[in-house]
Structures are given as structure tokens and as C-alpha cells.
PDB file of C-alpha atoms in Angstrom:
ATOM      1  CA  UNK A  92      53.956  -7.652  -8.630  1.00  0.00           C
ATOM      2  CA  UNK A  93      51.468  -4.920  -9.441  1.00  0.00           C
ATOM      3  CA  UNK A  94      50.917  -2.496  -6.572  1.00  0.00           C
ATOM      4  CA  UNK A  95      47.268  -2.211  -5.509  1.00  0.00           C
ATOM      5  CA  UNK A  96      45.453  -0.808  -2.495  1.00  0.00           C
ATOM      6  CA  UNK A  97      45.429  -4.279  -0.974  1.00  0.00           C
ATOM      7  CA  UNK A  98      49.195  -4.803  -1.341  1.00  0.00           C
ATOM      8  CA  UNK A  99      50.230  -1.490   0.215  1.00  0.00           C
ATOM      9  CA  UNK A 100      52.461  -1.281   3.270  1.00  0.00           C
ATOM     10  CA  UNK A 101      50.534  -0.275   6.381  1.00  0.00           C
ATOM     11  CA  UNK A 102      52.288   3.102   6.803  1.00  0.00           C
ATOM     12  CA  UNK A 103      50.923   5.279   3.997  1.00  0.00           C
ATOM     13  CA  UNK A 104      51.779   8.899   3.186  1.00  0.00           C
ATOM     14  CA  UNK A 105      49.324  10.686   0.870  1.00  0.00           C
ATOM     15  CA  UNK A 106      50.868  13.725  -0.825  1.00  0.00           C
ATOM     16  CA  UNK A 107      50.490  15.847  -3.939  1.00  0.00           C
ATOM     17  CA  UNK A 108      50.128  19.354  -5.322  1.00  0.00           C
ATOM     18  CA  UNK A 109      47.579  21.803  -3.912  1.00  0.00           C
ATOM     19  CA  UNK A 110      44.081  20.853  -5.043  1.00  0.00           C
ATOM     20  CA  UNK A 111      45.039  17.390  -6.283  1.00  0.00           C
ATOM     21  CA  UNK A 112      42.481  15.711  -4.011  1.00  0.00           C
ATOM     22  CA  UNK A 113      44.793  14.361  -1.310  1.00  0.00           C
ATOM     23  CA  UNK A 114      42.372  14.758   1.571  1.00  0.00           C
ATOM     24  CA  UNK A 115      39.440  13.313  -0.342  1.00  0.00           C
ATOM     25  CA  UNK A 116      41.526  10.256  -1.192  1.00  0.00           C
ATOM     26  CA  UNK A 117      43.016   9.892   2.307  1.00  0.00           C
ATOM     27  CA  UNK A 118      39.619  10.032   4.025  1.00  0.00           C
ATOM     28  CA  UNK A 119      38.088   7.516   1.631  1.00  0.00           C
ATOM     29  CA  UNK A 120      41.138   5.271   1.965  1.00  0.00           C
ATOM     30  CA  UNK A 121      40.697   5.260   5.745  1.00  0.00           C
ATOM     31  CA  UNK A 122      37.036   4.310   5.305  1.00  0.00           C
ATOM     32  CA  UNK A 123      38.001   1.561   2.864  1.00  0.00           C
ATOM     33  CA  UNK A 124      40.430  -0.090   5.252  1.00  0.00           C
ATOM     34  CA  UNK A 125      38.303   0.212   8.393  1.00  0.00           C
ATOM     35  CA  UNK A 126      35.335  -1.304   6.567  1.00  0.00           C
ATOM     36  CA  UNK A 127      37.552  -4.225   5.579  1.00  0.00           C
ATOM     37  CA  UNK A 128      38.123  -4.930   9.269  1.00  0.00           C
ATOM     38  CA  UNK A 129      41.510  -3.281   9.791  1.00  0.00           C
ATOM     39  CA  UNK A 130      42.552  -0.988  12.609  1.00  0.00           C
ATOM     40  CA  UNK A 131      43.129   2.441  11.054  1.00  0.00           C
ATOM     41  CA  UNK A 132      44.697   5.714  12.152  1.00  0.00           C
ATOM     42  CA  UNK A 133      44.421   8.863  10.025  1.00  0.00           C
ATOM     43  CA  UNK A 134      46.958  11.582  10.793  1.00  0.00           C
ATOM     44  CA  UNK A 135      46.155  15.059   9.463  1.00  0.00           C
ATOM     45  CA  UNK A 136      49.471  16.731   8.619  1.00  0.00           C
ATOM     46  CA  UNK A 137      47.798  19.578   6.766  1.00  0.00           C
ATOM     47  CA  UNK A 138      49.590  22.510   8.365  1.00  0.00           C
ATOM     48  CA  UNK A 139      49.082  24.743   5.338  1.00  0.00           C
ATOM     49  CA  UNK A 140      45.521  24.749   4.019  1.00  0.00           C
ATOM     50  CA  UNK A 141      42.680  25.788   6.358  1.00  0.00           C
ATOM     51  CA  UNK A 142      39.950  24.787   3.913  1.00  0.00           C
ATOM     52  CA  UNK A 143      40.326  21.132   2.963  1.00  0.00           C
ATOM     53  CA  UNK A 144      41.470  19.072   5.930  1.00  0.00           C
ATOM     54  CA  UNK A 145      40.960  15.506   7.017  1.00  0.00           C
ATOM     55  CA  UNK A 146      40.104  16.997  10.417  1.00  0.00           C
ATOM     56  CA  UNK A 147      36.773  18.150   8.983  1.00  0.00           C
ATOM     57  CA  UNK A 148      35.736  14.481   8.806  1.00  0.00           C
ATOM     58  CA  UNK A 149      36.844  13.553  12.329  1.00  0.00           C
ATOM     59  CA  UNK A 150      33.404  12.869  13.811  1.00  0.00           C
ATOM     60  CA  UNK A 151      32.272  10.696  10.908  1.00  0.00           C
ATOM     61  CA  UNK A 152      35.543   8.771  10.779  1.00  0.00           C
ATOM     62  CA  UNK A 153      35.654   8.115  14.507  1.00  0.00           C
ATOM     63  CA  UNK A 154      32.074   6.837  14.370  1.00  0.00           C
ATOM     64  CA  UNK A 155      33.324   4.253  11.863  1.00  0.00           C
ATOM     65  CA  UNK A 156      36.203   3.302  14.143  1.00  0.00           C
ATOM     66  CA  UNK A 157      39.032   5.324  12.604  1.00  0.00           C
ATOM     67  CA  UNK A 158      41.426   6.863  15.131  1.00  0.00           C
ATOM     68  CA  UNK A 159      42.026  10.478  14.056  1.00  0.00           C
ATOM     69  CA  UNK A 160      45.026  12.620  14.932  1.00  0.00           C
ATOM     70  CA  UNK A 161      44.527  16.270  13.965  1.00  0.00           C
ATOM     71  CA  UNK A 162      46.482  19.554  14.267  1.00  0.00           C
ATOM     72  CA  UNK A 163      45.948  21.744  17.313  1.00  0.00           C
ATOM     73  CA  UNK A 164      44.459  24.495  15.164  1.00  0.00           C
ATOM     74  CA  UNK A 165      42.417  22.391  12.756  1.00  0.00           C
ATOM     75  CA  UNK A 166      38.837  23.640  12.299  1.00  0.00           C
ATOM     76  CA  UNK A 167      39.683  27.071  13.695  1.00  0.00           C
ATOM     77  CA  UNK A 168      40.451  30.325  11.913  1.00  0.00           C
ATOM     78  CA  UNK A 169      44.034  30.221  13.146  1.00  0.00           C
ATOM     79  CA  UNK A 170      46.390  28.779  10.573  1.00  0.00           C
ATOM     80  CA  UNK A 171      49.630  28.514  12.536  1.00  0.00           C
ATOM     81  CA  UNK A 172      51.639  25.358  11.777  1.00  0.00           C
ATOM     82  CA  UNK A 173      51.245  23.052  14.743  1.00  0.00           C
ATOM     83  CA  UNK A 174      52.172  19.395  15.051  1.00  0.00           C
ATOM     84  CA  UNK A 175      50.784  17.812  18.232  1.00  0.00           C
ATOM     85  CA  UNK A 176      52.721  15.173  20.219  1.00  0.00           C
ATOM     86  CA  UNK A 177      49.994  12.724  19.238  1.00  0.00           C
ATOM     87  CA  UNK A 178      51.547  12.574  15.750  1.00  0.00           C
ATOM     88  CA  UNK A 179      54.653  11.027  17.271  1.00  0.00           C
ATOM     89  CA  UNK A 180      52.428   8.703  19.291  1.00  0.00           C
ATOM     90  CA  UNK A 181      50.601   7.561  16.168  1.00  0.00           C
ATOM     91  CA  UNK A 182      53.863   6.725  14.417  1.00  0.00           C
ATOM     92  CA  UNK A 183      55.148   4.871  17.459  1.00  0.00           C
ATOM     93  CA  UNK A 184      51.892   2.895  17.502  1.00  0.00           C
ATOM     94  CA  UNK A 185      52.414   1.986  13.843  1.00  0.00           C
ATOM     95  CA  UNK A 186      55.639   0.273  14.921  1.00  0.00           C
ATOM     96  CA  UNK A 187      54.070  -1.474  17.926  1.00  0.00           C
ATOM     97  CA  UNK A 188      51.047  -2.556  15.883  1.00  0.00           C
ATOM     98  CA  UNK A 189      52.390  -3.390  12.414  1.00  0.00           C
ATOM     99  CA  UNK A 190      48.965  -4.670  11.365  1.00  0.00           C
ATOM    100  CA  UNK A 191      47.436  -1.212  11.950  1.00  0.00           C
ATOM    101  CA  UNK A 192      47.026   0.958   8.845  1.00  0.00           C
ATOM    102  CA  UNK A 193      48.382   4.459   9.501  1.00  0.00           C
ATOM    103  CA  UNK A 194      47.581   7.082   6.849  1.00  0.00           C
ATOM    104  CA  UNK A 195      49.217  10.516   6.840  1.00  0.00           C
ATOM    105  CA  UNK A 196      47.404  13.233   4.888  1.00  0.00           C
ATOM    106  CA  UNK A 197      50.167  15.686   3.973  1.00  0.00           C
ATOM    107  CA  UNK A 198      48.629  19.024   3.047  1.00  0.00           C
ATOM    108  CA  UNK A 199      50.295  21.296   0.527  1.00  0.00           C
ATOM    109  CA  UNK A 200      53.657  20.810  -1.146  1.00  0.00           C
ATOM    110  CA  UNK A 201      55.484  22.488   1.737  1.00  0.00           C
ATOM    111  CA  UNK A 202      53.647  20.271   4.208  1.00  0.00           C
ATOM    112  CA  UNK A 203      55.946  17.464   3.129  1.00  0.00           C
ATOM    113  CA  UNK A 204      58.682  19.165   5.149  1.00  0.00           C
ATOM    114  CA  UNK A 205      56.906  17.969   8.298  1.00  0.00           C
ATOM    115  CA  UNK A 206      57.676  14.396   7.271  1.00  0.00           C
ATOM    116  CA  UNK A 207      61.357  15.074   7.855  1.00  0.00           C
ATOM    117  CA  UNK A 208      60.658  15.344  11.581  1.00  0.00           C
ATOM    118  CA  UNK A 209      59.556  11.709  11.598  1.00  0.00           C
ATOM    119  CA  UNK A 210      61.937  10.314   9.000  1.00  0.00           C
ATOM    120  CA  UNK A 211      63.311   7.568  11.221  1.00  0.00           C
ATOM    121  CA  UNK A 212      59.945   5.794  11.390  1.00  0.00           C
ATOM    122  CA  UNK A 213      59.860   5.464   7.620  1.00  0.00           C
ATOM    123  CA  UNK A 214      63.477   4.372   7.398  1.00  0.00           C
ATOM    124  CA  UNK A 215      63.040   1.689  10.054  1.00  0.00           C
ATOM    125  CA  UNK A 216      60.055   0.010   8.436  1.00  0.00           C
ATOM    126  CA  UNK A 217      58.210  -0.203   5.162  1.00  0.00           C
ATOM    127  CA  UNK A 218      56.119   2.691   3.936  1.00  0.00           C
ATOM    128  CA  UNK A 219      54.217   4.003   0.938  1.00  0.00           C
ATOM    129  CA  UNK A 220      54.365   7.542  -0.386  1.00  0.00           C
ATOM    130  CA  UNK A 221      51.450   7.905  -2.774  1.00  0.00           C
ATOM    131  CA  UNK A 222      51.549  10.847  -5.167  1.00  0.00           C
ATOM    132  CA  UNK A 223      48.005  12.050  -5.876  1.00  0.00           C
ATOM    133  CA  UNK A 224      47.828  13.850  -9.209  1.00  0.00           C
ATOM    134  CA  UNK A 225      45.109  15.530 -11.276  1.00  0.00           C
ATOM    135  CA  UNK A 226      45.844  16.250 -14.931  1.00  0.00           C
ATOM    136  CA  UNK A 227      43.233  18.984 -15.004  1.00  0.00           C
ATOM    137  CA  UNK A 228      44.763  21.104 -12.231  1.00  0.00           C
ATOM    138  CA  UNK A 229      47.012  24.074 -13.059  1.00  0.00           C
ATOM    139  CA  UNK A 230      50.757  23.326 -12.870  1.00  0.00           C
ATOM    140  CA  UNK A 231      50.305  19.583 -13.334  1.00  0.00           C
ATOM    141  CA  UNK A 232      48.841  19.515 -16.845  1.00  0.00           C
ATOM    142  CA  UNK A 233      52.278  18.942 -18.390  1.00  0.00           C
ATOM    143  CA  UNK A 234      54.164  15.741 -17.610  1.00  0.00           C
ATOM    144  CA  UNK A 235      57.416  17.558 -16.823  1.00  0.00           C
ATOM    145  CA  UNK A 236      55.637  19.821 -14.336  1.00  0.00           C
ATOM    146  CA  UNK A 237      53.851  16.911 -12.670  1.00  0.00           C
ATOM    147  CA  UNK A 238      57.149  15.079 -12.256  1.00  0.00           C
ATOM    148  CA  UNK A 239      58.874  18.197 -10.924  1.00  0.00           C
ATOM    149  CA  UNK A 240      56.270  18.590  -8.188  1.00  0.00           C
ATOM    150  CA  UNK A 241      56.724  14.937  -7.259  1.00  0.00           C
ATOM    151  CA  UNK A 242      60.503  15.388  -6.957  1.00  0.00           C
ATOM    152  CA  UNK A 243      59.998  18.502  -4.815  1.00  0.00           C
ATOM    153  CA  UNK A 244      57.768  16.528  -2.453  1.00  0.00           C
ATOM    154  CA  UNK A 245      60.343  13.738  -2.261  1.00  0.00           C
ATOM    155  CA  UNK A 246      63.110  16.234  -1.526  1.00  0.00           C
ATOM    156  CA  UNK A 247      61.093  18.082   1.119  1.00  0.00           C
ATOM    157  CA  UNK A 248      59.960  14.921   2.887  1.00  0.00           C
ATOM    158  CA  UNK A 249      63.251  13.055   2.417  1.00  0.00           C
ATOM    159  CA  UNK A 250      61.265  10.073   1.166  1.00  0.00           C
ATOM    160  CA  UNK A 251      60.937   8.346  -2.182  1.00  0.00           C
ATOM    161  CA  UNK A 252      57.497   8.007  -3.728  1.00  0.00           C
ATOM    162  CA  UNK A 253      56.283   4.441  -4.216  1.00  0.00           C
ATOM    163  CA  UNK A 254      53.156   4.875  -6.322  1.00  0.00           C
ATOM    164  CA  UNK A 255      50.820   7.221  -8.178  1.00  0.00           C
ATOM    165  CA  UNK A 256      47.141   7.783  -7.441  1.00  0.00           C
ATOM    166  CA  UNK A 257      45.489   8.977 -10.646  1.00  0.00           C
ATOM    167  CA  UNK A 258      42.820  11.458  -9.576  1.00  0.00           C
ATOM    168  CA  UNK A 259      42.097  13.460 -12.732  1.00  0.00           C
ATOM    169  CA  UNK A 260      38.725  15.147 -12.327  1.00  0.00           C
ATOM    170  CA  UNK A 261      36.793  18.360 -12.887  1.00  0.00           C
ATOM    171  CA  UNK A 262      34.973  18.353  -9.581  1.00  0.00           C
ATOM    172  CA  UNK A 263      31.214  17.950  -9.732  1.00  0.00           C
ATOM    173  CA  UNK A 264      31.319  18.389 -13.510  1.00  0.00           C
ATOM    174  CA  UNK A 265      33.410  15.245 -14.034  1.00  0.00           C
ATOM    175  CA  UNK A 266      32.113  12.745 -16.569  1.00  0.00           C
ATOM    176  CA  UNK A 267      33.461   9.246 -17.078  1.00  0.00           C
ATOM    177  CA  UNK A 268      35.013  10.408 -20.359  1.00  0.00           C
ATOM    178  CA  UNK A 269      37.111  13.012 -18.533  1.00  0.00           C
ATOM    179  CA  UNK A 270      38.750  10.286 -16.478  1.00  0.00           C
ATOM    180  CA  UNK A 271      39.143   7.919 -19.415  1.00  0.00           C
ATOM    181  CA  UNK A 272      40.688  10.672 -21.553  1.00  0.00           C
ATOM    182  CA  UNK A 273      43.302  11.327 -18.847  1.00  0.00           C
ATOM    183  CA  UNK A 274      44.371   7.691 -18.458  1.00  0.00           C
ATOM    184  CA  UNK A 275      47.003   7.769 -21.261  1.00  0.00           C
ATOM    185  CA  UNK A 276      48.498  10.861 -19.598  1.00  0.00           C
ATOM    186  CA  UNK A 277      48.647   9.011 -16.277  1.00  0.00           C
ATOM    187  CA  UNK A 278      50.310   6.036 -17.960  1.00  0.00           C
ATOM    188  CA  UNK A 279      52.961   8.320 -19.444  1.00  0.00           C
ATOM    189  CA  UNK A 280      53.555   9.948 -16.057  1.00  0.00           C
ATOM    190  CA  UNK A 281      53.921   6.500 -14.508  1.00  0.00           C
ATOM    191  CA  UNK A 282      56.609   5.593 -17.041  1.00  0.00           C
ATOM    192  CA  UNK A 283      58.354   8.955 -16.722  1.00  0.00           C
ATOM    193  CA  UNK A 284      58.534   8.743 -12.933  1.00  0.00           C
ATOM    194  CA  UNK A 285      59.197   5.005 -12.780  1.00  0.00           C
ATOM    195  CA  UNK A 286      56.241   4.479 -10.464  1.00  0.00           C
ATOM    196  CA  UNK A 287      53.192   2.198 -10.695  1.00  0.00           C
ATOM    197  CA  UNK A 288      49.645   3.537 -10.777  1.00  0.00           C
ATOM    198  CA  UNK A 289      48.070   2.180  -7.595  1.00  0.00           C
ATOM    199  CA  UNK A 290      44.526   3.154  -8.561  1.00  0.00           C
ATOM    200  CA  UNK A 291      42.390   5.545 -10.561  1.00  0.00           C
ATOM    201  CA  UNK A 292      39.941   7.533  -8.439  1.00  0.00           C
ATOM    202  CA  UNK A 293      36.351   8.173  -9.511  1.00  0.00           C
ATOM    203  CA  UNK A 294      33.241   9.453  -7.801  1.00  0.00           C
ATOM    204  CA  UNK A 295      30.761   6.813  -6.676  1.00  0.00           C
ATOM    205  CA  UNK A 296      28.188   8.293  -9.069  1.00  0.00           C
ATOM    206  CA  UNK A 297      30.301   7.008 -11.986  1.00  0.00           C
ATOM    207  CA  UNK A 298      30.329   3.387 -10.843  1.00  0.00           C
ATOM    208  CA  UNK A 299      29.792   1.065 -13.788  1.00  0.00           C
ATOM    209  CA  UNK A 300      30.832   3.685 -16.338  1.00  0.00           C
ATOM    210  CA  UNK A 301      34.578   3.028 -16.253  1.00  0.00           C
ATOM    211  CA  UNK A 302      36.571   0.025 -17.399  1.00  0.00           C
ATOM    212  CA  UNK A 303      39.377  -1.502 -15.345  1.00  0.00           C
ATOM    213  CA  UNK A 304      39.801  -3.307 -12.060  1.00  0.00           C
ATOM    214  CA  UNK A 305      41.881  -0.565 -10.431  1.00  0.00           C
ATOM    215  CA  UNK A 306      39.078   2.012 -10.087  1.00  0.00           C
ATOM    216  CA  UNK A 307      38.716   3.296  -6.519  1.00  0.00           C
ATOM    217  CA  UNK A 308      35.244   4.777  -6.094  1.00  0.00           C
ATOM    218  CA  UNK A 309      34.890   7.505  -3.485  1.00  0.00           C
ATOM    219  CA  UNK A 310      32.362   9.897  -1.995  1.00  0.00           C
ATOM    220  CA  UNK A 311      33.172  13.583  -1.639  1.00  0.00           C
ATOM    221  CA  UNK A 312      34.753  14.279   1.743  1.00  0.00           C
ATOM    222  CA  UNK A 313      35.743  17.922   1.288  1.00  0.00           C
ATOM    223  CA  UNK A 314      33.576  20.606   2.822  1.00  0.00           C
ATOM    224  CA  UNK A 315      31.933  23.305   0.738  1.00  0.00           C
ATOM    225  CA  UNK A 316      33.444  26.714   1.489  1.00  0.00           C
ATOM    226  CA  UNK A 317      31.271  28.801  -0.846  1.00  0.00           C
TER     227      UNK A 317
END
């Protein structure tokens, strides 16, 4: 069966190389599920990058009904790795409430190491590890490099990836053709890694300009730092 957003397990890890668009996807995924009537928890495991964090969207997400778990130092100028006890509580809740969607936004390649602390929760039940990838980012332009980063994430987190999120874009300059041109590359990566493409991400402004029923339209959730 083809893997889609609607067939995903309810415990979802979102990971990828720096700048791949993990947080943007994770925040929009949380909005997608809560708007469909599901109970949703978003856990910000970004212990590396102080600039693009799911925590920046906490107020908006909680207003929609998303339960947010964020690092102790998120939204401050202190960037010391810190994993609050509430992370453990969120994972325990995912076991008690199997119908709840729990999304973990894993920031940075090294951030995947934090997953090892909670490995038993993933081993005990079903999970998804979605690899977010952008063909146009440095170090992932070549298929071999993109696969290598995936394997490093798997090794660090002690989890196997279950799907690919194709998020090739050029930021605000992205045209529909940029995404379409990258689709063959994403298909080749899917074959190389032995993983299905769960969806192709595109900005809401491009709705109607792309073919396919697996397009996941999003709004920009990352703050401007310049």
C-alpha cells in the first residue's frame, strides 16, 4: 500500500539535513492533523539550531488546539542542549492515547542523537521516521550524499526511516517548475534508499500549478531572522 499522510502511524519523527525544511513541514503537519479533528502533540527536539524552531509557532499552534512541548531554552539566546521531562511525558501519552498524533521535530543532523534517549517508545509501538530532503540545498544535491545523510540520521537515532518528504524549493523564489524539475531526482532517491515518497511539499501560493495527488501545500512557518 502506498504510504500517504493519512496512512501514517501516529508517532511521527521529522528529520533531515540542516535547512531541509523540517520545522516548516512539522508545524504544517501538526496543523493538518488538528484541523482534521485529531488530538495532536508537537515535540520540539531542536537542541541545535536557535533560528528555526517549532517553538516559535507555539502560541499559534496552541490556539488551534495543538499541545506543544518545547526545549527549556527555546526562544532565548541561550543555545544549551536541554530536553525537558515533558518530552518523556509526551511519549508516554502517545502510548496511553494511541489515537493521538505525536510529531517530533528533530533539529539538525546531530539532534537525532536525542532520539536514542527515547528509543524504547519507538520499539514498543509503530512509528514513522520521515526524511525531509531538498535537492537544492548544499550537501544533498547528489543522490549519494542525500542517502549518506539519511543513513547518518538513522545511525544517530537508532531508528530506520520509513518515508521521504520531498521538499525541494528555493525559498520565496520557488516556482512550480523548480519542484517539478526535482521530482525525477526524488524518485531516484526513493529507489536508492528503498523508501516511499510520502508527499511533495509546495507553498500554498503554488496551489493548482502542480500535478499529482500527493502535493502537501503549506504556509511558511519559519521566522525571518534578517
